[in-house]
Amino acid sequence: MSSDNGDRVILTHPLGATATILKYGATCILWTVGGAERLWLSEGAHLDGSKAVRGGIPLVFPVFGPGKKNHPTEALPQHGFARTSTWEFLGQTTSDPVAVQFGLGPEQVPEATRALWATPADFLVVVTFTLSATLLTTAVEVANTGSAAFDFQWLFHTYLRVQAIDSVAVQGLVGQTRLNQLTSADVTDSHEVVFSEEYDLVYKQVPESVAITVAEHGAVTHTTRRVNLPDAVVWNPWIAKAGGMADFTPKDGYRHMVCVEPGHVSSFVSLAPGALWHASQELL
Ligand code: TA6
């Protein structure tokens, strides 16, 4: 079942799983299975619409990272405007699994921010959250409802909760090419990702057949599957970066999270007038 609680919608599965989605950013801030929290949410996260939520599953659109030079996204804020706009709750579509939808159009984006996208884009983005007993699926559909093509990027900025980062390994990416955003170097991983400093890695063109897993002491605790999202970012801010973010608390919170972020971010999706684009991530 789902309940609209004003600024948020709460999903409850008959077997006990829950999810809470803020209408601000259509940000999933809570997902529990068997009473255990599966996502990481900063204690300092702004949940009042004053700032993008630090944690959960922020939605990144129409650009990942800073606006791109000499591109219509150049003037946009980091990670675009989807996570800082209030989405319309469109209602529940199924009861088991329980699914709800949220929609974003230009009219819901703060005008000052919308004007920064140098694209005469008329668009409609619909995100569907589907909660089953053990899975949370987040699916997105982007529609070009205007008469001009536009380019965009999409990413689910998923903060996964872990027990202790020093016992974590992110698996499935060996042999994949990645851009180290900290050094701008392209490298190919020869081993699973383990953490001892800030990691900010964009894995490019990772086959959809690859399930990206998070293991703790060798036991898989999270599995991320992707549809039509060729790239995946792996991020942990570590000590200094966590210390520098006012809304990242407690400061040792970096020990209890790792971001595995499915997206289309190493290039832009070009969407013709009238065209639709679909993608999804499935979390177990
Ligand atoms: O997804 C990784 C990343 O792009 C990092 O570079 C870091 O900036 C992180 O996103 C958080 O960005 P935010 O704008 O939410 O502080």
mmCIF file of C-alpha atoms and ligand atoms in Angstrom:
data_model
loop_
_atom_site.group_PDB
_atom_site.id
_atom_site.type_symbol
_atom_site.label_atom_id
_atom_site.label_comp_id
_atom_site.label_asym_id
_atom_site.label_seq_id
_atom_site.Cartn_x
_atom_site.Cartn_y
_atom_site.Cartn_z
ATOM 1 C CA MET A 1 0.000 0.000 0.000
ATOM 2 C CA SER A 2 1.061 3.653 -0.290
ATOM 3 C CA SER A 3 0.126 6.714 1.722
ATOM 4 C CA ASP A 4 0.545 10.350 0.723
ATOM 5 C CA ASN A 5 1.783 12.083 3.861
ATOM 6 C CA GLY A 6 2.052 15.599 2.445
ATOM 7 C CA ASP A 7 5.739 16.089 1.702
ATOM 8 C CA ARG A 8 6.430 12.374 1.320
ATOM 9 C CA VAL A 9 4.854 9.110 0.176
ATOM 10 C CA ILE A 10 5.317 5.962 2.237
ATOM 11 C CA LEU A 11 5.177 2.515 0.631
ATOM 12 C CA THR A 12 4.523 -0.616 2.669
ATOM 13 C CA HIS A 13 4.747 -4.107 1.203
ATOM 14 C CA PRO A 14 2.472 -6.828 2.652
ATOM 15 C CA LEU A 15 5.582 -8.743 3.784
ATOM 16 C CA GLY A 16 6.966 -5.763 5.682
ATOM 17 C CA ALA A 17 9.369 -3.919 3.375
ATOM 18 C CA THR A 18 8.971 -0.133 3.374
ATOM 19 C CA ALA A 19 10.151 2.838 1.323
ATOM 20 C CA THR A 20 9.745 6.572 1.836
ATOM 21 C CA ILE A 21 9.986 9.015 -1.054
ATOM 22 C CA LEU A 22 10.169 12.777 -0.584
ATOM 23 C CA LYS A 23 8.219 14.714 -3.214
ATOM 24 C CA TYR A 24 11.198 17.099 -3.168
ATOM 25 C CA GLY A 25 13.520 15.622 -5.736
ATOM 26 C CA ALA A 26 11.363 12.442 -5.781
ATOM 27 C CA THR A 27 14.177 11.325 -3.481
ATOM 28 C CA CYS A 28 13.859 7.917 -1.862
ATOM 29 C CA ILE A 29 15.223 8.608 1.623
ATOM 30 C CA LEU A 30 14.388 5.311 3.309
ATOM 31 C CA TRP A 31 14.149 1.670 2.219
ATOM 32 C CA THR A 32 13.856 -1.099 4.790
ATOM 33 C CA VAL A 33 13.731 -4.870 4.401
ATOM 34 C CA GLY A 34 13.065 -6.956 7.486
ATOM 35 C CA GLY A 35 13.330 -3.752 9.509
ATOM 36 C CA ALA A 36 16.922 -3.134 8.324
ATOM 37 C CA GLU A 37 17.745 0.144 6.578
ATOM 38 C CA ARG A 38 19.296 -0.550 3.163
ATOM 39 C CA LEU A 39 20.176 3.028 2.168
ATOM 40 C CA TRP A 40 22.422 5.572 3.896
ATOM 41 C CA LEU A 41 20.948 8.966 4.766
ATOM 42 C CA SER A 42 23.004 11.683 6.397
ATOM 43 C CA GLU A 43 21.708 12.809 9.787
ATOM 44 C CA GLY A 44 22.330 16.315 8.441
ATOM 45 C CA ALA A 45 20.320 15.790 5.261
ATOM 46 C CA HIS A 46 17.993 18.690 4.471
ATOM 47 C CA LEU A 47 14.495 17.172 4.140
ATOM 48 C CA ASP A 48 12.679 20.513 3.933
ATOM 49 C CA GLY A 49 13.334 21.310 0.276
ATOM 50 C CA SER A 50 16.132 23.742 1.043
ATOM 51 C CA LYS A 51 18.908 21.618 -0.492
ATOM 52 C CA ALA A 52 19.419 18.372 -2.384
ATOM 53 C CA VAL A 53 19.102 15.430 0.000
ATOM 54 C CA ARG A 54 22.432 14.009 1.205
ATOM 55 C CA GLY A 55 21.762 10.309 0.938
ATOM 56 C CA GLY A 56 19.049 7.940 -0.208
ATOM 57 C CA ILE A 57 18.620 7.965 -3.996
ATOM 58 C CA PRO A 58 18.953 11.515 -5.392
ATOM 59 C CA LEU A 59 17.987 11.757 -9.070
ATOM 60 C CA VAL A 60 20.526 13.342 -11.435
ATOM 61 C CA PHE A 61 19.092 15.018 -14.572
ATOM 62 C CA PRO A 62 19.716 16.593 -17.115
ATOM 63 C CA VAL A 63 23.459 16.609 -16.380
ATOM 64 C CA PHE A 64 25.824 14.584 -14.206
ATOM 65 C CA GLY A 65 28.446 16.591 -12.383
ATOM 66 C CA PRO A 66 29.011 20.233 -13.285
ATOM 67 C CA GLY A 67 27.458 21.676 -16.447
ATOM 68 C CA LYS A 68 29.514 20.787 -19.512
ATOM 69 C CA LYS A 69 31.532 23.537 -21.221
ATOM 70 C CA ASN A 70 30.129 24.842 -24.501
ATOM 71 C CA HIS A 71 27.013 22.730 -23.940
ATOM 72 C CA PRO A 72 23.398 23.753 -23.148
ATOM 73 C CA THR A 73 23.932 22.359 -19.636
ATOM 74 C CA GLU A 74 26.957 24.584 -18.977
ATOM 75 C CA ALA A 75 25.222 26.943 -16.547
ATOM 76 C CA LEU A 76 23.246 24.289 -14.654
ATOM 77 C CA PRO A 77 24.026 23.484 -11.012
ATOM 78 C CA GLN A 78 25.963 20.315 -10.201
ATOM 79 C CA HIS A 79 23.874 17.225 -11.041
ATOM 80 C CA GLY A 80 21.113 19.314 -12.636
ATOM 81 C CA PHE A 81 17.717 20.217 -11.245
ATOM 82 C CA ALA A 82 15.726 16.969 -10.809
ATOM 83 C CA ARG A 83 16.904 16.526 -7.214
ATOM 84 C CA THR A 84 16.074 20.106 -6.276
ATOM 85 C CA SER A 85 12.584 20.364 -7.773
ATOM 86 C CA THR A 86 9.335 19.261 -6.165
ATOM 87 C CA TRP A 87 7.820 16.462 -8.219
ATOM 88 C CA GLU A 88 4.112 15.741 -8.627
ATOM 89 C CA PHE A 89 2.895 12.537 -6.953
ATOM 90 C CA LEU A 90 1.003 10.735 -9.730
ATOM 91 C CA GLY A 91 -0.386 7.939 -7.558
ATOM 92 C CA GLN A 92 -0.093 4.188 -7.033
ATOM 93 C CA THR A 93 -0.088 1.915 -10.064
ATOM 94 C CA THR A 94 0.128 -1.601 -8.534
ATOM 95 C CA SER A 95 -0.381 -3.075 -5.059
ATOM 96 C CA ASP A 96 1.925 -6.130 -4.972
ATOM 97 C CA PRO A 97 4.582 -5.241 -5.701
ATOM 98 C CA VAL A 98 3.523 -1.764 -4.608
ATOM 99 C CA ALA A 99 4.436 0.860 -7.213
ATOM 100 C CA VAL A 100 4.036 4.623 -7.244
ATOM 101 C CA GLN A 101 4.906 7.280 -9.794
ATOM 102 C CA PHE A 102 6.204 10.850 -9.649
ATOM 103 C CA GLY A 103 6.336 13.332 -12.553
ATOM 104 C CA LEU A 104 8.506 16.346 -13.372
ATOM 105 C CA GLY A 105 7.915 18.889 -16.120
ATOM 106 C CA PRO A 106 9.416 22.330 -16.777
ATOM 107 C CA GLU A 107 6.624 23.940 -14.742
ATOM 108 C CA GLN A 108 7.867 22.261 -11.577
ATOM 109 C CA VAL A 109 11.462 23.379 -11.977
ATOM 110 C CA PRO A 110 12.235 26.708 -10.310
ATOM 111 C CA GLU A 111 12.168 29.191 -13.205
ATOM 112 C CA ALA A 112 15.586 30.664 -12.410
ATOM 113 C CA THR A 113 17.117 27.185 -12.606
ATOM 114 C CA ARG A 114 15.105 26.048 -15.633
ATOM 115 C CA ALA A 115 16.357 29.110 -17.533
ATOM 116 C CA LEU A 116 19.933 27.947 -17.012
ATOM 117 C CA TRP A 117 19.366 24.988 -19.342
ATOM 118 C CA ALA A 118 20.069 26.545 -22.737
ATOM 119 C CA THR A 119 17.643 24.172 -24.397
ATOM 120 C CA PRO A 120 14.089 24.949 -25.491
ATOM 121 C CA ALA A 121 13.213 21.600 -23.973
ATOM 122 C CA ASP A 122 9.684 20.574 -23.259
ATOM 123 C CA PHE A 123 10.034 17.359 -21.317
ATOM 124 C CA LEU A 124 8.218 15.055 -18.976
ATOM 125 C CA VAL A 125 10.112 12.777 -16.613
ATOM 126 C CA VAL A 126 8.204 10.005 -14.825
ATOM 127 C CA VAL A 127 9.930 7.930 -12.152
ATOM 128 C CA THR A 128 8.341 4.729 -10.876
ATOM 129 C CA PHE A 129 9.324 3.206 -7.513
ATOM 130 C CA THR A 130 8.427 -0.469 -7.201
ATOM 131 C CA LEU A 131 8.754 -2.182 -3.812
ATOM 132 C CA SER A 132 8.563 -5.951 -3.479
ATOM 133 C CA ALA A 133 9.408 -8.111 -0.465
ATOM 134 C CA THR A 134 13.156 -7.755 -1.034
ATOM 135 C CA LEU A 135 13.664 -5.587 -4.139
ATOM 136 C CA LEU A 136 13.414 -1.861 -4.822
ATOM 137 C CA THR A 137 13.279 -0.930 -8.483
ATOM 138 C CA THR A 138 13.517 2.685 -9.665
ATOM 139 C CA ALA A 139 12.561 3.210 -13.293
ATOM 140 C CA VAL A 140 12.648 6.421 -15.281
ATOM 141 C CA GLU A 141 10.977 7.509 -18.502
ATOM 142 C CA VAL A 142 12.055 10.753 -20.168
ATOM 143 C CA ALA A 143 9.715 12.075 -22.878
ATOM 144 C CA ASN A 144 10.521 14.858 -25.340
ATOM 145 C CA THR A 145 7.166 16.616 -25.525
ATOM 146 C CA GLY A 146 8.459 19.533 -27.562
ATOM 147 C CA SER A 147 9.455 20.208 -31.141
ATOM 148 C CA ALA A 148 13.228 20.352 -30.649
ATOM 149 C CA ALA A 149 15.657 17.563 -29.826
ATOM 150 C CA PHE A 150 17.597 17.809 -26.575
ATOM 151 C CA ASP A 151 20.519 16.040 -24.917
ATOM 152 C CA PHE A 152 20.557 14.863 -21.324
ATOM 153 C CA GLN A 153 22.309 12.585 -18.851
ATOM 154 C CA TRP A 154 20.643 10.493 -16.145
ATOM 155 C CA LEU A 155 21.952 8.867 -12.951
ATOM 156 C CA PHE A 156 20.503 7.285 -9.838
ATOM 157 C CA HIS A 157 22.853 8.621 -7.127
ATOM 158 C CA THR A 158 22.278 5.681 -4.805
ATOM 159 C CA TYR A 159 23.825 5.751 -1.308
ATOM 160 C CA LEU A 160 24.024 2.152 -0.087
ATOM 161 C CA ARG A 161 24.383 1.480 3.623
ATOM 162 C CA VAL A 162 27.292 -0.731 4.731
ATOM 163 C CA GLN A 163 28.498 -1.911 8.129
ATOM 164 C CA ALA A 164 32.128 -0.802 7.775
ATOM 165 C CA ILE A 165 33.761 0.553 4.617
ATOM 166 C CA ASP A 166 37.099 -1.102 5.365
ATOM 167 C CA SER A 167 35.479 -4.526 5.016
ATOM 168 C CA VAL A 168 33.719 -3.590 1.771
ATOM 169 C CA ALA A 169 34.574 -4.597 -1.789
ATOM 170 C CA VAL A 170 32.637 -3.511 -4.866
ATOM 171 C CA GLN A 171 32.609 -6.443 -7.277
ATOM 172 C CA GLY A 172 31.783 -7.038 -10.919
ATOM 173 C CA LEU A 173 33.880 -4.249 -12.396
ATOM 174 C CA VAL A 174 37.200 -6.026 -12.905
ATOM 175 C CA GLY A 175 38.384 -5.445 -16.469
ATOM 176 C CA GLN A 176 36.056 -2.472 -16.940
ATOM 177 C CA THR A 177 37.418 0.896 -18.034
ATOM 178 C CA ARG A 178 36.944 3.672 -15.544
ATOM 179 C CA LEU A 179 37.632 7.390 -15.310
ATOM 180 C CA ASN A 180 39.105 8.453 -12.005
ATOM 181 C CA GLN A 181 37.312 11.775 -11.501
ATOM 182 C CA LEU A 182 39.959 12.839 -9.022
ATOM 183 C CA THR A 183 42.881 12.390 -11.413
ATOM 184 C CA SER A 184 41.074 12.442 -14.786
ATOM 185 C CA ALA A 185 42.929 9.258 -15.605
ATOM 186 C CA ASP A 186 41.316 6.409 -17.530
ATOM 187 C CA VAL A 187 42.366 3.028 -16.151
ATOM 188 C CA THR A 188 41.179 -0.548 -16.328
ATOM 189 C CA ASP A 189 40.561 -2.263 -13.034
ATOM 190 C CA SER A 190 42.413 -5.482 -12.421
ATOM 191 C CA HIS A 191 40.872 -6.062 -8.993
ATOM 192 C CA GLU A 192 37.686 -5.438 -7.077
ATOM 193 C CA VAL A 193 37.338 -1.990 -5.531
ATOM 194 C CA VAL A 194 38.375 -1.782 -1.898
ATOM 195 C CA PHE A 195 38.492 1.497 0.006
ATOM 196 C CA SER A 196 41.334 3.300 1.747
ATOM 197 C CA GLU A 197 40.829 6.878 0.521
ATOM 198 C CA GLU A 198 38.316 8.976 -1.437
ATOM 199 C CA TYR A 199 37.127 7.081 -4.518
ATOM 200 C CA ASP A 200 35.266 8.800 -7.333
ATOM 201 C CA LEU A 201 35.215 6.421 -10.282
ATOM 202 C CA VAL A 202 33.063 6.525 -13.426
ATOM 203 C CA TYR A 203 32.902 3.042 -14.969
ATOM 204 C CA LYS A 204 31.990 3.329 -18.637
ATOM 205 C CA GLN A 205 30.012 0.979 -20.886
ATOM 206 C CA VAL A 206 29.666 -1.766 -18.291
ATOM 207 C CA PRO A 207 27.652 -4.596 -19.883
ATOM 208 C CA GLU A 208 24.095 -4.787 -18.474
ATOM 209 C CA SER A 209 24.750 -8.471 -17.815
ATOM 210 C CA VAL A 210 27.149 -7.361 -15.076
ATOM 211 C CA ALA A 211 25.448 -7.187 -11.693
ATOM 212 C CA ILE A 212 27.437 -4.804 -9.493
ATOM 213 C CA THR A 213 27.666 -6.214 -5.985
ATOM 214 C CA VAL A 214 28.829 -4.867 -2.647
ATOM 215 C CA ALA A 215 30.406 -7.481 -0.415
ATOM 216 C CA GLU A 216 31.309 -7.151 3.258
ATOM 217 C CA HIS A 217 33.814 -9.651 4.615
ATOM 218 C CA GLY A 218 33.230 -11.530 1.354
ATOM 219 C CA ALA A 219 29.459 -11.862 1.763
ATOM 220 C CA VAL A 220 27.318 -9.985 -0.796
ATOM 221 C CA THR A 221 25.063 -7.443 0.949
ATOM 222 C CA HIS A 222 23.877 -5.366 -2.039
ATOM 223 C CA THR A 223 23.249 -6.168 -5.702
ATOM 224 C CA THR A 224 22.571 -3.528 -8.336
ATOM 225 C CA ARG A 225 21.203 -4.471 -11.760
ATOM 226 C CA ARG A 226 20.782 -1.981 -14.601
ATOM 227 C CA VAL A 227 18.598 -1.627 -17.677
ATOM 228 C CA ASN A 228 19.731 0.859 -20.344
ATOM 229 C CA LEU A 229 22.248 2.478 -17.967
ATOM 230 C CA PRO A 230 25.711 1.710 -19.428
ATOM 231 C CA ASP A 231 27.765 3.532 -16.806
ATOM 232 C CA ALA A 232 28.193 3.249 -13.067
ATOM 233 C CA VAL A 233 29.845 5.630 -10.615
ATOM 234 C CA VAL A 234 31.444 4.332 -7.437
ATOM 235 C CA TRP A 235 32.003 7.019 -4.800
ATOM 236 C CA ASN A 236 33.096 7.241 -1.223
ATOM 237 C CA PRO A 237 34.057 10.727 0.022
ATOM 238 C CA TRP A 238 36.358 9.401 2.759
ATOM 239 C CA ILE A 239 37.489 11.591 5.639
ATOM 240 C CA ALA A 240 38.380 14.976 4.159
ATOM 241 C CA LYS A 241 35.521 15.269 1.653
ATOM 242 C CA ALA A 242 33.015 14.082 4.280
ATOM 243 C CA GLY A 243 34.453 16.662 6.658
ATOM 244 C CA GLY A 244 33.997 19.384 4.065
ATOM 245 C CA MET A 245 30.274 18.748 3.451
ATOM 246 C CA ALA A 246 28.143 20.508 6.071
ATOM 247 C CA ASP A 247 25.183 18.208 5.448
ATOM 248 C CA PHE A 248 27.294 15.042 5.716
ATOM 249 C CA THR A 249 26.930 13.913 9.322
ATOM 250 C CA PRO A 250 28.024 12.177 11.379
ATOM 251 C CA LYS A 251 31.499 12.849 10.013
ATOM 252 C CA ASP A 252 32.427 9.192 10.264
ATOM 253 C CA GLY A 253 29.370 8.392 8.163
ATOM 254 C CA TYR A 254 31.690 7.713 5.218
ATOM 255 C CA ARG A 255 32.452 4.424 6.994
ATOM 256 C CA HIS A 256 28.841 3.326 6.613
ATOM 257 C CA MET A 257 28.088 4.124 2.987
ATOM 258 C CA VAL A 258 29.199 3.529 -0.547
ATOM 259 C CA CYS A 259 27.570 5.065 -3.612
ATOM 260 C CA VAL A 260 26.936 2.709 -6.539
ATOM 261 C CA GLU A 261 25.322 4.959 -9.106
ATOM 262 C CA PRO A 262 23.902 3.514 -12.335
ATOM 263 C CA GLY A 263 23.662 6.112 -15.084
ATOM 264 C CA HIS A 264 24.123 7.267 -18.638
ATOM 265 C CA VAL A 265 26.851 9.815 -17.915
ATOM 266 C CA SER A 266 29.895 9.161 -20.112
ATOM 267 C CA SER A 267 27.970 10.639 -23.030
ATOM 268 C CA PHE A 268 24.616 12.369 -23.604
ATOM 269 C CA VAL A 269 21.324 10.781 -24.632
ATOM 270 C CA SER A 270 19.930 12.647 -27.639
ATOM 271 C CA LEU A 271 16.143 12.635 -27.568
ATOM 272 C CA ALA A 272 14.219 13.543 -30.714
ATOM 273 C CA PRO A 273 10.840 15.305 -30.532
ATOM 274 C CA GLY A 274 8.166 12.826 -29.464
ATOM 275 C CA ALA A 275 10.721 10.197 -28.424
ATOM 276 C CA LEU A 276 10.816 8.317 -25.114
ATOM 277 C CA TRP A 277 13.816 7.012 -23.170
ATOM 278 C CA HIS A 278 13.533 4.318 -20.484
ATOM 279 C CA ALA A 279 16.019 3.037 -17.914
ATOM 280 C CA SER A 280 15.990 1.440 -14.486
ATOM 281 C CA GLN A 281 18.014 0.140 -11.572
ATOM 282 C CA GLU A 282 17.002 -2.863 -9.465
ATOM 283 C CA LEU A 283 18.337 -3.027 -5.908
ATOM 284 C CA LEU A 284 18.481 -6.223 -3.879
HETATM 285 O O1 TA6 B 1 28.730 10.779 -7.892
HETATM 286 C C1 TA6 B 1 29.962 11.215 -7.399
HETATM 287 C C2 TA6 B 1 29.949 12.725 -7.362
HETATM 288 O O2 TA6 B 1 29.861 13.255 -8.667
HETATM 289 C C3 TA6 B 1 31.202 13.185 -6.631
HETATM 290 O O3 TA6 B 1 32.098 13.840 -7.513
HETATM 291 C C4 TA6 B 1 30.664 14.113 -5.543
HETATM 292 O O4 TA6 B 1 30.606 15.439 -6.011
HETATM 293 C C5 TA6 B 1 29.274 13.509 -5.317
HETATM 294 O O5 TA6 B 1 28.822 13.212 -6.624
HETATM 295 C C6 TA6 B 1 28.321 14.354 -4.514
HETATM 296 O O6 TA6 B 1 27.928 15.476 -5.243
HETATM 297 P P1 TA6 B 1 26.918 16.525 -4.503
HETATM 298 O O7 TA6 B 1 26.634 17.584 -5.536
HETATM 299 O O8 TA6 B 1 25.711 15.753 -4.092
HETATM 300 O O9 TA6 B 1 27.678 17.025 -3.298
#
